[in-house]
Amino acid sequence: MTPHPHPTGLALGAPAAGHPSGSAMPPLDAWMHRDQSSGTICLTWCLVAWFQGSPPSLADLRDRVRRRWGRYERLRLTPGTPGDAPDAWPRWTPGPDFSPEHHVVASPAPDGLEVRAAQLLAQPLGPARPPWQLHLLPTDEGFALLLRTHHALLDGVSAITLLRALLDAPTAVPGPRARPTAGRADAGAPPRFALTRALADVLPRARPLPFHGPVDSRRAVGWSRVPMAEVTTARDALPSGRASANAVFLAATAGALRAAGATGRLPWLPGVCAMVPVDVRDGDGPEVLGNHYATVRVPLPAHDDPRRRLAAVDRFTRRAEFKRRARAQALLVSSRPRKHGPLGDALGRYANSPLYSSLLCSSVATHASGLGIGPARLVGIGGLPPLGPERALAVTMFLHDTQAVVAAVTDHGHQRLAERLPSLIRAEIHAMRP
């Protein structure tokens, strides 16, 4: 069960030091935490980073994590509920020590990185320690780091923040792009507008896809590397102006689903809708860890022309309302009282259903280049999100330097879809060229 009608909201910072009982989780953290132990649903997600070059020793990596991540209080938090009351509102309890020895491990990958990542994605993290692990894995090119974390603890931007903090960078590399706050039309949106937008966003709009239904307990992942030059060329395909990388990704996903025969013969009745996370941090908060995002449903057009699909997605995501709606949802959810109720639980289950959104689509960028560990260079990152109880598909595009990585996650029963979809998305990006 989930405690709120919509999986959105602002997460607060870590509990104050010296507060032994911890503090109540923000609503979005609590929503993620409550879904951890629901059978086949595991809210663990993974960030994969590929490196060319020799790997560090496990001892050196642990020392680096201690020096670079020890300042983040968020990584010391352990989830739990007060006493023996399973329905009580969950809390974050800060631990006294930061112990990389418990969290940084070497992982063999005898069957390949994709298989090992799928295995780790399906394994819940134990409740006794802060819910994150960093795995060091061998690859043909060098090595990979896989950050495995419960989604209640970190969102995608948080994971990128940690990755950047862990790695060496040239002094000329800028930090994450700040979000402007002065003069922003959506800053301090009145609660009545937040309520109106949130109510509009819970209306049924999405088309259940043919593979929707209860997911099994295993996961399948697939990914494809896309040169950033191809993404850039696709962004310049519109005569009306340059599209965002996110619009390219969403339009390409729409085409890939169509090519895979997943949208049916009448995909516009109702339409296929992607649930798209939108970062709602302020300009001074890129270093703030936690869950600081809201989701906006984006209709994925069914046109057979790739550039026409891109134009439709670009029009929707370019509107100022897109960002305002995300902030309004976050404002509403973060202001909710910390309690459970039948209506909130019922609406929470609906928000997890295919009638709310057909699939998850998320894109994140490092906004950096030249990152590495010693002589080893970071060459790509990929995101592997958790699945919902009835939505057996999530797709991401993570961008770094000269390469984007498109990844798909399904349950094991739809492994073929996870293998095919990333290459189909790359083909659709290629087809957008002018």
PDB file of C-alpha atoms in Angstrom, residues 134 150 252 273 278-279 281 329 342:
ATOM      1  CA  LEU A 134      28.669   0.504  -4.264  1.00  0.00           C
ATOM      2  CA  HIS A 150      16.757   2.108  -2.245  1.00  0.00           C
ATOM      3  CA  ALA A 252      12.266   8.020 -29.788  1.00  0.00           C
ATOM      4  CA  CYS A 273       1.623   8.109 -21.462  1.00  0.00           C
ATOM      5  CA  VAL A 278      11.083  16.394 -13.150  1.00  0.00           C
ATOM      6  CA  ASP A 279      13.739  17.745 -10.795  1.00  0.00           C
ATOM      7  CA  ARG A 281      15.454  21.504  -6.684  1.00  0.00           C
ATOM      8  CA  GLN A 329       2.527  18.548  -7.234  1.00  0.00           C
ATOM      9  CA  PRO A 342      -7.966   4.546   3.150  1.00  0.00           C
TER      10      PRO A 342
END
